[in-house]
PDB file of C-alpha atoms in Angstrom:
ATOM      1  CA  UNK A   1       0.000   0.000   0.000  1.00  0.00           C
ATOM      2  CA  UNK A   2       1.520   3.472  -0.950  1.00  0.00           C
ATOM      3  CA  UNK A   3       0.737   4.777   2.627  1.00  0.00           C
ATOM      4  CA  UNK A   4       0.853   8.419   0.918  1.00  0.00           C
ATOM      5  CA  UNK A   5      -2.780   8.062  -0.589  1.00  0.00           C
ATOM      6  CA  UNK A   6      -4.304   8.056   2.543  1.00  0.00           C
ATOM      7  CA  UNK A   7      -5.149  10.097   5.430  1.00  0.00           C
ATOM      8  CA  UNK A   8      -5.211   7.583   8.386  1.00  0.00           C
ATOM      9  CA  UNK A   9      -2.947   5.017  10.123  1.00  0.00           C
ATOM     10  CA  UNK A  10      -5.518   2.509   9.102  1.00  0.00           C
ATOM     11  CA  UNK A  11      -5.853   3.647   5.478  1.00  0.00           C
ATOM     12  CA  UNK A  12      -8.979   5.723   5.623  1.00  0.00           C
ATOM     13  CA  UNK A  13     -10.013   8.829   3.056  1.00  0.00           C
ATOM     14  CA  UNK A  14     -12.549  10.621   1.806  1.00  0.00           C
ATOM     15  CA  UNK A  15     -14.446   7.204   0.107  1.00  0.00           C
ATOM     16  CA  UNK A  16     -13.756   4.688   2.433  1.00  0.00           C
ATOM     17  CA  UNK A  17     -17.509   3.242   3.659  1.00  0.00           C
ATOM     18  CA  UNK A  18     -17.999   1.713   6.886  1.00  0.00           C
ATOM     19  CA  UNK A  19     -21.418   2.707   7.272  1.00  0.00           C
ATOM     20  CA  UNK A  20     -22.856  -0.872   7.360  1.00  0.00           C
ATOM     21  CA  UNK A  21     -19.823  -1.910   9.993  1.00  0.00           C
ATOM     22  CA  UNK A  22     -20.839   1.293  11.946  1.00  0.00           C
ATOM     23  CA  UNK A  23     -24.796   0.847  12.147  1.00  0.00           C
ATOM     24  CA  UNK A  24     -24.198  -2.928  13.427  1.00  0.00           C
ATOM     25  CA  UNK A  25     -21.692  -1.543  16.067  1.00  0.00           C
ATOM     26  CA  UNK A  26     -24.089   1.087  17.414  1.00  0.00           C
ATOM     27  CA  UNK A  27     -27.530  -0.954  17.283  1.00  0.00           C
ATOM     28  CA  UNK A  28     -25.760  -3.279  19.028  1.00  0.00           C
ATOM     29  CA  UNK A  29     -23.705  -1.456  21.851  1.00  0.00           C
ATOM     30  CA  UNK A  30     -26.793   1.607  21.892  1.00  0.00           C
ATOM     31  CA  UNK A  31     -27.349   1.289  26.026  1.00  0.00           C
ATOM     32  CA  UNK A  32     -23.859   1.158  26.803  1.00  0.00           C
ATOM     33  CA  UNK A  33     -23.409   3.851  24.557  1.00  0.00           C
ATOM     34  CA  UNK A  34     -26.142   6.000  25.854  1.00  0.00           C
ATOM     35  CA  UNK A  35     -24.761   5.082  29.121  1.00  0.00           C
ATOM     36  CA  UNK A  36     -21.755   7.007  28.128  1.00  0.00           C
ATOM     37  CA  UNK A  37     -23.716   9.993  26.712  1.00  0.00           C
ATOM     38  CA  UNK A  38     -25.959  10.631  29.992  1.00  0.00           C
ATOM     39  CA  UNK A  39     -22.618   9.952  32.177  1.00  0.00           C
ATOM     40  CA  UNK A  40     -21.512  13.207  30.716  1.00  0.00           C
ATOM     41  CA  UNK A  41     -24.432  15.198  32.325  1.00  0.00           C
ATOM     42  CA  UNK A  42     -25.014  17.789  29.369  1.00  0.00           C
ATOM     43  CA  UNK A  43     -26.519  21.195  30.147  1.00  0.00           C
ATOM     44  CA  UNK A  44     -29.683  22.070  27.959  1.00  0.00           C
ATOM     45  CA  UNK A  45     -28.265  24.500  24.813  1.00  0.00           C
ATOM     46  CA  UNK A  46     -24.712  22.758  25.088  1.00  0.00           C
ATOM     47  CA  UNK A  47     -23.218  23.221  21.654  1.00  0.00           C
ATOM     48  CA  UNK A  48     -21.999  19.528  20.499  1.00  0.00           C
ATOM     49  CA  UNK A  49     -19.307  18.361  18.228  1.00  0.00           C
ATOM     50  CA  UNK A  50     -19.306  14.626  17.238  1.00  0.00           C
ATOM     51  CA  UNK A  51     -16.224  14.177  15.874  1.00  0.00           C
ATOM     52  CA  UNK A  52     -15.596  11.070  13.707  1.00  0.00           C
ATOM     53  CA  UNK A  53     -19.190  10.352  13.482  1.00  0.00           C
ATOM     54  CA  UNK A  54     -19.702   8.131  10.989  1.00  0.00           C
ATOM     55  CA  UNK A  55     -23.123   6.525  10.572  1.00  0.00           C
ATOM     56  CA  UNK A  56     -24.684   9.612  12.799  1.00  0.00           C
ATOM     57  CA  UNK A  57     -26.569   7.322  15.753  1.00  0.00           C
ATOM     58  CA  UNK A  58     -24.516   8.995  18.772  1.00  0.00           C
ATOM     59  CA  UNK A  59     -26.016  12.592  17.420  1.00  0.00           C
ATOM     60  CA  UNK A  60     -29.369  11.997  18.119  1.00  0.00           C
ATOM     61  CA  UNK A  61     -28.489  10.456  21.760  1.00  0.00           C
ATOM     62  CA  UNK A  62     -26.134  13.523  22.266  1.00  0.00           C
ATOM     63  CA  UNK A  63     -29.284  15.963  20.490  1.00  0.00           C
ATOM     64  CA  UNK A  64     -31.417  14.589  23.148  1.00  0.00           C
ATOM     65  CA  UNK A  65     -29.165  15.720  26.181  1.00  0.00           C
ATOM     66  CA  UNK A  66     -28.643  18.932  24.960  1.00  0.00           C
ATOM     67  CA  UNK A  67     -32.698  19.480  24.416  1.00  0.00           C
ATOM     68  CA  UNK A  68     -34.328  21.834  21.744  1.00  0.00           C
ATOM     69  CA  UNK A  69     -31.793  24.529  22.295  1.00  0.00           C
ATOM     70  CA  UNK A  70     -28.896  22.582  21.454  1.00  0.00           C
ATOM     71  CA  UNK A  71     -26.846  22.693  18.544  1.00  0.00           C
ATOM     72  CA  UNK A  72     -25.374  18.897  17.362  1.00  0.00           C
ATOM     73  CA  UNK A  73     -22.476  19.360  14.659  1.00  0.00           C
ATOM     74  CA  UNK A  74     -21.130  16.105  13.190  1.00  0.00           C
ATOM     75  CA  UNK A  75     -18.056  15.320  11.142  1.00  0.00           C
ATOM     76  CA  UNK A  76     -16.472  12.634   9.368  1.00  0.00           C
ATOM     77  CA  UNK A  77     -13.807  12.062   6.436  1.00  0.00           C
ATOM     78  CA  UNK A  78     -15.499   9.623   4.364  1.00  0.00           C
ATOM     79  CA  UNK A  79     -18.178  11.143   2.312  1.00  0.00           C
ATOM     80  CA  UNK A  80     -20.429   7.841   2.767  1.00  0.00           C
ATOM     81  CA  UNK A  81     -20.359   8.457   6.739  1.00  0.00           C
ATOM     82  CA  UNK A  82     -21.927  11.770   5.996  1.00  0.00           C
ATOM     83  CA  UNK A  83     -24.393  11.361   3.785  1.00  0.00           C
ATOM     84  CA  UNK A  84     -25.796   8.212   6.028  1.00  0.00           C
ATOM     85  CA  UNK A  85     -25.744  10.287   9.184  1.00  0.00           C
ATOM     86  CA  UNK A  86     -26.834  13.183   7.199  1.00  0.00           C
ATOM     87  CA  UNK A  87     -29.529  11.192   6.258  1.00  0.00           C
ATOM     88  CA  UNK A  88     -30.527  10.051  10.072  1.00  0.00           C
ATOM     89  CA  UNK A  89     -29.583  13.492  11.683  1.00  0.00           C
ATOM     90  CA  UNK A  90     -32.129  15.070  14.038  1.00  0.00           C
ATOM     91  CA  UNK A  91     -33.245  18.668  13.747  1.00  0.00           C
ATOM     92  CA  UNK A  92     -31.227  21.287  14.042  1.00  0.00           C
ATOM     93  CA  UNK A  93     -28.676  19.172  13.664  1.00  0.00           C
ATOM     94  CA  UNK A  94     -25.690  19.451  10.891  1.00  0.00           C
ATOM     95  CA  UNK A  95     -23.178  16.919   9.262  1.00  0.00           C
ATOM     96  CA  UNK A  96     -20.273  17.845   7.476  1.00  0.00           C
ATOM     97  CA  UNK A  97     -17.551  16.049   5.153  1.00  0.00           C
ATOM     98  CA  UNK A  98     -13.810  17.366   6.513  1.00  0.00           C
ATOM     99  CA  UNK A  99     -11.089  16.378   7.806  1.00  0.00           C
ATOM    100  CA  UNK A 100     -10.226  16.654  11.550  1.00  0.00           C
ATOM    101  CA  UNK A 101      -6.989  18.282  10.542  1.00  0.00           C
ATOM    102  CA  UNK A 102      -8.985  21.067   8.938  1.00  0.00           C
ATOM    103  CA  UNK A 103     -11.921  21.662  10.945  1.00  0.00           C
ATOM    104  CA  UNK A 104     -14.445  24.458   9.456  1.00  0.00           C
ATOM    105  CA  UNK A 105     -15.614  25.600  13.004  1.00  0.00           C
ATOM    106  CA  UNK A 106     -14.782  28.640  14.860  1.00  0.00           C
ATOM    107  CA  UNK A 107     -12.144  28.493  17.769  1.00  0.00           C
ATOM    108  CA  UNK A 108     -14.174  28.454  21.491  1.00  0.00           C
ATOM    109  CA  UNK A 109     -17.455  27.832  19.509  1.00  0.00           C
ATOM    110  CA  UNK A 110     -18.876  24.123  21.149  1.00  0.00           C
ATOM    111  CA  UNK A 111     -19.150  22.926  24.783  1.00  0.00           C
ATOM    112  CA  UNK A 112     -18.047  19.164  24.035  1.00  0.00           C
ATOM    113  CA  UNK A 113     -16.846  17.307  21.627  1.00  0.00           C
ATOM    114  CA  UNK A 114     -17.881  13.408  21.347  1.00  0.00           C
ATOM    115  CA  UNK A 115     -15.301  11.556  19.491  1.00  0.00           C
ATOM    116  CA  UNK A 116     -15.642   7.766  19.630  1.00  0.00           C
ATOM    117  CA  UNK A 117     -13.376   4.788  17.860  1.00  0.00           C
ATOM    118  CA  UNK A 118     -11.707   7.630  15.749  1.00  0.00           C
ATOM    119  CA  UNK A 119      -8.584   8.205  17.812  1.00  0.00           C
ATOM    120  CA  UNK A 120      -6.864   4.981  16.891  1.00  0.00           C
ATOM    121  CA  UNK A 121      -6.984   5.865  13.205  1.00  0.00           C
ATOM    122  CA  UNK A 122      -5.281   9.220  13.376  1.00  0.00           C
ATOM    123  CA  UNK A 123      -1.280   9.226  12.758  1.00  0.00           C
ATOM    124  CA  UNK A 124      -0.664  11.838  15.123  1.00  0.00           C
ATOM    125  CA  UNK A 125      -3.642  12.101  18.297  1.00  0.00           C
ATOM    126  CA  UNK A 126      -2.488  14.375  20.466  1.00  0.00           C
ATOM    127  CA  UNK A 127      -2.187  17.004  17.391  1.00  0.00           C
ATOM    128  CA  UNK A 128      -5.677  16.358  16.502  1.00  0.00           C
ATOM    129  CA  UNK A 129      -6.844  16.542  20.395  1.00  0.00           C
ATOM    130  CA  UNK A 130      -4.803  19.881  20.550  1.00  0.00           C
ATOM    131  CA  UNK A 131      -6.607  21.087  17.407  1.00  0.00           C
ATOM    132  CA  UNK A 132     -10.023  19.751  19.019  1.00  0.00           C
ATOM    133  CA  UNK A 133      -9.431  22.035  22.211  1.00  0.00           C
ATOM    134  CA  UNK A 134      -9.347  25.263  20.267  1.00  0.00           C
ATOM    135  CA  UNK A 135     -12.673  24.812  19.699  1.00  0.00           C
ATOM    136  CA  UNK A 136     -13.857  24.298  23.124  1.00  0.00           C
ATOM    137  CA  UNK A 137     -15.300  27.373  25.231  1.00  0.00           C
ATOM    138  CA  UNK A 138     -13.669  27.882  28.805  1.00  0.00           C
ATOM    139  CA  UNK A 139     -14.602  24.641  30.925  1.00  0.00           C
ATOM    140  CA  UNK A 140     -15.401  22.980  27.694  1.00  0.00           C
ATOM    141  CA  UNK A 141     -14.717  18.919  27.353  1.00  0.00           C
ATOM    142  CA  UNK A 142     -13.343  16.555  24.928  1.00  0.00           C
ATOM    143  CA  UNK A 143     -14.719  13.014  25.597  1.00  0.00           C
ATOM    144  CA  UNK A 144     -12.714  10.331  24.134  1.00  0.00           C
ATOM    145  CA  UNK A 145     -14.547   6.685  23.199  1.00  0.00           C
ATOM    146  CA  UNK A 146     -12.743   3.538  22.623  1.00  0.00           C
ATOM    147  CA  UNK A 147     -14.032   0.175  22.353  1.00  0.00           C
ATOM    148  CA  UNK A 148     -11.800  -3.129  23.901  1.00  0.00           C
ATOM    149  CA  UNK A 149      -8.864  -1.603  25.603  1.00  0.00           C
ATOM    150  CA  UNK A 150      -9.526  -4.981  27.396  1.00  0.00           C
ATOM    151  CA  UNK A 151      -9.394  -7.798  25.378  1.00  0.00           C
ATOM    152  CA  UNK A 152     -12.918  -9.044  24.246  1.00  0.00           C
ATOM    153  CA  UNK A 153     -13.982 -12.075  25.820  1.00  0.00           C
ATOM    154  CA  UNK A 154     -15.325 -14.330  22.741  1.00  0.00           C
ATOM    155  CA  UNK A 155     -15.278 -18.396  23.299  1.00  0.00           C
ATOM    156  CA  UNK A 156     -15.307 -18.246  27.603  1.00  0.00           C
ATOM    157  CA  UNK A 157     -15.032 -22.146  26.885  1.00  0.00           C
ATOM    158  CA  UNK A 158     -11.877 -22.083  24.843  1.00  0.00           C
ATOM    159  CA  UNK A 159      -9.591 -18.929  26.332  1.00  0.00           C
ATOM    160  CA  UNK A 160      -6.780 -20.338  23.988  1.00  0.00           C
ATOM    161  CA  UNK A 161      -8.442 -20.221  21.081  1.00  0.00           C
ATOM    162  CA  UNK A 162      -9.176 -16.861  21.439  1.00  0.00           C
ATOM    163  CA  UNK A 163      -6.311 -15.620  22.433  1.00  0.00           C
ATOM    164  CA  UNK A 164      -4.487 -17.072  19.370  1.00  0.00           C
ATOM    165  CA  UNK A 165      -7.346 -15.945  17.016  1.00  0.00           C
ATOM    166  CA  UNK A 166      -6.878 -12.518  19.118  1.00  0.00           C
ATOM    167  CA  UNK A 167      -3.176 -12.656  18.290  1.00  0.00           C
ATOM    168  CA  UNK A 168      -3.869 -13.439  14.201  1.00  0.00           C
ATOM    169  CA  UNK A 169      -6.056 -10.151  14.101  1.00  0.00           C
ATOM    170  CA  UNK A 170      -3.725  -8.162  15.091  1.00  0.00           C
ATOM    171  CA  UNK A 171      -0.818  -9.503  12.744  1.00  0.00           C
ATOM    172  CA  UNK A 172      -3.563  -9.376  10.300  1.00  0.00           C
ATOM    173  CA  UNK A 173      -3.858  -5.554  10.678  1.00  0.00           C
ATOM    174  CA  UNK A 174      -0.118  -5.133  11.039  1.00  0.00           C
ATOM    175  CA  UNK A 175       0.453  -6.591   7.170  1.00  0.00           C
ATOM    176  CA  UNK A 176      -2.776  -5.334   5.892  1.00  0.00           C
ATOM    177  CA  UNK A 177      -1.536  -1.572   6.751  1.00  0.00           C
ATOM    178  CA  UNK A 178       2.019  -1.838   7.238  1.00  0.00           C
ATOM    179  CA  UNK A 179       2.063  -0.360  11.087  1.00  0.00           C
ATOM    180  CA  UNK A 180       3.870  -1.739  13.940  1.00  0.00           C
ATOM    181  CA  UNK A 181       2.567  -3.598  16.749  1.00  0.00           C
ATOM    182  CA  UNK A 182       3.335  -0.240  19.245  1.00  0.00           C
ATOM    183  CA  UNK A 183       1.084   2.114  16.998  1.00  0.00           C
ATOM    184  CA  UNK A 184      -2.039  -0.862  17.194  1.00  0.00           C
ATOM    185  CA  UNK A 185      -1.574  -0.916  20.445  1.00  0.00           C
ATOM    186  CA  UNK A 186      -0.748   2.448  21.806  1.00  0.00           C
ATOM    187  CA  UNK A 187      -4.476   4.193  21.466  1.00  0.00           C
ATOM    188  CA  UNK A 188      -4.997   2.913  25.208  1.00  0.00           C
ATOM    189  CA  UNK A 189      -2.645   5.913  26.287  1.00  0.00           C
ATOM    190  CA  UNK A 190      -6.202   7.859  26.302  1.00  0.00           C
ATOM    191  CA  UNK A 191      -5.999   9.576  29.720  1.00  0.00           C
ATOM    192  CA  UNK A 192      -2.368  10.338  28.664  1.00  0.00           C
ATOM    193  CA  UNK A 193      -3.251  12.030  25.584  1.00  0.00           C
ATOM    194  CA  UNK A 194      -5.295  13.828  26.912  1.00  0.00           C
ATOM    195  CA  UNK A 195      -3.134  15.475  29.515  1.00  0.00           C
ATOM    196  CA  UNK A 196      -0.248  15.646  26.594  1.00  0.00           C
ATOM    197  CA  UNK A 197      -3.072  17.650  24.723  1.00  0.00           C
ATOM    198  CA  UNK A 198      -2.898  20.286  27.387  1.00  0.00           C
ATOM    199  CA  UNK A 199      -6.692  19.184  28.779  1.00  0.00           C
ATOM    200  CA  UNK A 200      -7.320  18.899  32.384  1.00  0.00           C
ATOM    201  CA  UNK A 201      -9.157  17.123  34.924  1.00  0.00           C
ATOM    202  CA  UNK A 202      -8.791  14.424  33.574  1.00  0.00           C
ATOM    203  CA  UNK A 203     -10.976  11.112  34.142  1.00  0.00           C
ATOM    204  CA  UNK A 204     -11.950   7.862  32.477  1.00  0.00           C
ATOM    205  CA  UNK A 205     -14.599   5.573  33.158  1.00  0.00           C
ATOM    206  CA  UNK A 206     -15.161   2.015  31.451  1.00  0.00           C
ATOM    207  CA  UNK A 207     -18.446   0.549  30.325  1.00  0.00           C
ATOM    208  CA  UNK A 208     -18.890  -3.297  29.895  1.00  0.00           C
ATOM    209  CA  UNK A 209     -20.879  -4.367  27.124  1.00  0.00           C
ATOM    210  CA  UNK A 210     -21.922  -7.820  28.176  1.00  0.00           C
ATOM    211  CA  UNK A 211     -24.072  -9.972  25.933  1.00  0.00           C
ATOM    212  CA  UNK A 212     -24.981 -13.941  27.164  1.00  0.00           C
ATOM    213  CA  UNK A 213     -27.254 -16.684  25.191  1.00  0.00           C
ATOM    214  CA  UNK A 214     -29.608 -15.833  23.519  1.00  0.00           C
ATOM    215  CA  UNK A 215     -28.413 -13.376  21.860  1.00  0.00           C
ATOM    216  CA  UNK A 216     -30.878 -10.443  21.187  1.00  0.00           C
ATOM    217  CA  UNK A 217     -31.029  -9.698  17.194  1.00  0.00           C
ATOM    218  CA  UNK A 218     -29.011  -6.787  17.188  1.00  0.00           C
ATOM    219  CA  UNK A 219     -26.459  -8.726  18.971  1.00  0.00           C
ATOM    220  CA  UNK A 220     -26.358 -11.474  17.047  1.00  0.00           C
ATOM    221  CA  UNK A 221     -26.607  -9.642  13.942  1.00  0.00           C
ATOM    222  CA  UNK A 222     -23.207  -7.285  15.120  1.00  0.00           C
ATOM    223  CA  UNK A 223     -21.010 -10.803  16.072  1.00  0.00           C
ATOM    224  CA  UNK A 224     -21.733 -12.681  13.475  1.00  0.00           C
ATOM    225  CA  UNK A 225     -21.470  -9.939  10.531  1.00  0.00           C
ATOM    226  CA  UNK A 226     -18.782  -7.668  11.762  1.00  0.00           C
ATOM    227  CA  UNK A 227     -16.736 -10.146  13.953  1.00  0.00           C
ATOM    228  CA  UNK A 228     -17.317 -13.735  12.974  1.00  0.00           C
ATOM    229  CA  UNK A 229     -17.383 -13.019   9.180  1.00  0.00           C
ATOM    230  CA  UNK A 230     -15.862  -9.424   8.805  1.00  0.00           C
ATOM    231  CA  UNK A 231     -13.048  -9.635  11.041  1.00  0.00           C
ATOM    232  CA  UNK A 232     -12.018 -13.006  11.122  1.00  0.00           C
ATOM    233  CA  UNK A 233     -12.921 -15.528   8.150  1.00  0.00           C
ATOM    234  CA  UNK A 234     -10.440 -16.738   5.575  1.00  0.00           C
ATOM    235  CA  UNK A 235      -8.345 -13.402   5.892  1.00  0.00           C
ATOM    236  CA  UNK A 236      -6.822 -15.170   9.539  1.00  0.00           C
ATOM    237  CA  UNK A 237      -6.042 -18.769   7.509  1.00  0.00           C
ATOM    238  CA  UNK A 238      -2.490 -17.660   7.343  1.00  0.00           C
ATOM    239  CA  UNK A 239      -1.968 -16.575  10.721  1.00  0.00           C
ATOM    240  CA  UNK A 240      -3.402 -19.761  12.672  1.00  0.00           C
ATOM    241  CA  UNK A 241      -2.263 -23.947  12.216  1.00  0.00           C
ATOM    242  CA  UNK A 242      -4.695 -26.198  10.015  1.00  0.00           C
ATOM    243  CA  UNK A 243      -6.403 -27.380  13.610  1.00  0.00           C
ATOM    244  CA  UNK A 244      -7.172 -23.976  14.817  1.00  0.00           C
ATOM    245  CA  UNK A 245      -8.370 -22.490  12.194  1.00  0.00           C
ATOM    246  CA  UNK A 246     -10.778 -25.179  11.434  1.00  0.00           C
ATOM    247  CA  UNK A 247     -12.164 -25.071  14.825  1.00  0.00           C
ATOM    248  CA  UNK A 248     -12.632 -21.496  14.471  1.00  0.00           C
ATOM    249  CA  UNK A 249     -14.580 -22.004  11.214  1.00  0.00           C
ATOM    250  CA  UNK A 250     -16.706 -24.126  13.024  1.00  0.00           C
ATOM    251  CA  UNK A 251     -17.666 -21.555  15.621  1.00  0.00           C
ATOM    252  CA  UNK A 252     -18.424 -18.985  13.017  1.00  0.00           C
ATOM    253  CA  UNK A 253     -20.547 -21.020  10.796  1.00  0.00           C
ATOM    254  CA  UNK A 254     -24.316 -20.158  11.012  1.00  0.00           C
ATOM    255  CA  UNK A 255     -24.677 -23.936   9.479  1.00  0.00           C
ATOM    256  CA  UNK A 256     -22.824 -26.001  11.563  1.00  0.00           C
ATOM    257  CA  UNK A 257     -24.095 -27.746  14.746  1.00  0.00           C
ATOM    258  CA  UNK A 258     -20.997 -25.772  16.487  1.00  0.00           C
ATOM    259  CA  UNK A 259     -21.774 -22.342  15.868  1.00  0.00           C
ATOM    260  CA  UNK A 260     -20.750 -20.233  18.700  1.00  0.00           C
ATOM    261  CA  UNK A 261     -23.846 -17.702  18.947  1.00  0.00           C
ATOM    262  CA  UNK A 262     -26.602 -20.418  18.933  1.00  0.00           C
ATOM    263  CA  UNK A 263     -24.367 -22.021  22.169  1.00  0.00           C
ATOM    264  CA  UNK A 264     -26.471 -22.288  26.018  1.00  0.00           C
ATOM    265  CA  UNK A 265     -22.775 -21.288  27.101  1.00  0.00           C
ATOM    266  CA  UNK A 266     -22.083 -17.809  25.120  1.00  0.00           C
ATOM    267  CA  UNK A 267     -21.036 -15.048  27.050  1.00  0.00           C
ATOM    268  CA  UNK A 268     -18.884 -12.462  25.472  1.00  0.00           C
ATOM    269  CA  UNK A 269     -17.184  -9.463  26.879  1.00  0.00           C
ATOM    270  CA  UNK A 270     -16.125  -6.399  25.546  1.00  0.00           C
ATOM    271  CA  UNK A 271     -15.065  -3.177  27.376  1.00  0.00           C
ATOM    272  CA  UNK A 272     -16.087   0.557  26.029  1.00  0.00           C
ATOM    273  CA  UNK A 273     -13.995   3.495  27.880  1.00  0.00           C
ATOM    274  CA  UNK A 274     -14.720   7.058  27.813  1.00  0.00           C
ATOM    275  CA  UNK A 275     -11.887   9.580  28.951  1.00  0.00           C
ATOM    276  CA  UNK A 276     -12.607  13.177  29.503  1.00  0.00           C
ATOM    277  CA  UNK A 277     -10.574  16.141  29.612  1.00  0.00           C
ATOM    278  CA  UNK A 278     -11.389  19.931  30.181  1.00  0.00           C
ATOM    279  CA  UNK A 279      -9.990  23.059  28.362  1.00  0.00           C
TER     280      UNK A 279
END
């Protein structure tokens, strides 16, 4: 990959099109999520920035908090991300396509921004937090959103398995984009970015999405199209033994007796953390 076409660390620009990935993530994870969004206690006629906000669900939760009076800005790179959460936005509400590198909002012009799983596909974070503080008022917040900084808890019958399937992800993504194993993992330095960024009072708070058999649809529908046939599928044949990988296309077969989400014993585990720094 000629790492000079794009814009991110994980190769994202302007027509790059999660949208489908995103919608499953936040039907799924919505009351954890909202969770999140009341735990930041918003003031009626806050002015909002979701930053990174790619399908648009979080703007109607964060719309809600900030009432009638509220302004809700949302921004994303890829021009599919906009026009779906342009699509979905609630009134009064606005969605731009920009960069976060080159925001078109006024310095000291919003209350909080909401940025969630965008972080870890920036090159350089703490410049982009630094350039997402000049637009905060006095006592204005940046709240920072990042899914498994704790490893997700997939087969609880088979740790090994899943740590090795884990493991082949991640050396998946390390080929796939040419980035070392310290910039995959480093995006759990969020309290410390945040600080570097200048921001104070700084806290974090983690939310466990925890999902057991049976599964409700939006659940099920979020595993098995994102992780068990997105993620992991024949792209992680290289990185696992013949044995292994076998058993794991077992578990994510919808058709065979072994499929994981149909199991009495499913429980899975996966952590969301919100860290929140004032200007």
């Amino acid at each position: 990959m000629n790492r000079s076409t794009t814009t991110g660390l994980l190769g994202d620009t302007a027509a790059r099109d999660y949208v489908g990935k995103l919608r499953r993530f936040n039907a799924f994870a919505a009351p954890e999520l909202r969770q999140a969004v009341a735990s930041l206690a918003l003031r009626p006629g806050m002015r909002v920035l979701d930053a990174g906000c790619g399908s648009g669900e979080a703007m109607a939760w964060l719309s809600s908090e900030a009432g009638p009076d509220g302004i809700v800005v949302g921004i994303d790179l890829a021009l599919a991300h906009a026009r779906a959460a342009r699509a979905i936005a609630p009134p009064g509400a606005s969605v731009v396509q920009a960069n976060l590198a080159q925001l078109p909002l006024a310095h000291a012009s919003v209350d909080l921004v909401w940025s969630v799983n965008t972080l870890n596909h920036l090159r350089d974070p703490v410049d982009a937090l630094q350039t997402l503080a000049t637009l905060l008022r006095p006592g204005g917040r940046v709240a920072l959103g990042q899914s498994s900084l704790l490893p997700d808890m997939y087969f609880a019958w088979d740790a090994r398995l899943e740590r090795l399937v884990n493991e082949a992800v991640r050396q998946y993504y390390r080929d796939r984009y040419q980035v070392s194993e310290r910039e995959l993992a480093d995006v759990r330095a969020l309290v410390g970015r945040l600080r570097h960024a200048g921001l104070r009072n700084v806290t974090a708070r983690t939310f466990m999405i925890e999902r057991v058999a049976p599964l409700d649809p939006a659940s099920a529908d979020y595993l098995l199209e994102t992780i068990f046939s997105g993620t992991w599928g024949e792209r992680l044949q290289p990185y696992l033994d013949a044995d292994d990988y076998t058993a794991l296309v077992r578990l994510c077969d919808p058709r065979h007796p072994d499929f994981a989400l149909r199991r009495p014993d499913f429980h899975f585990l996966q952590s969301f953390t919100l860290a929140v720094g004032e200007a």
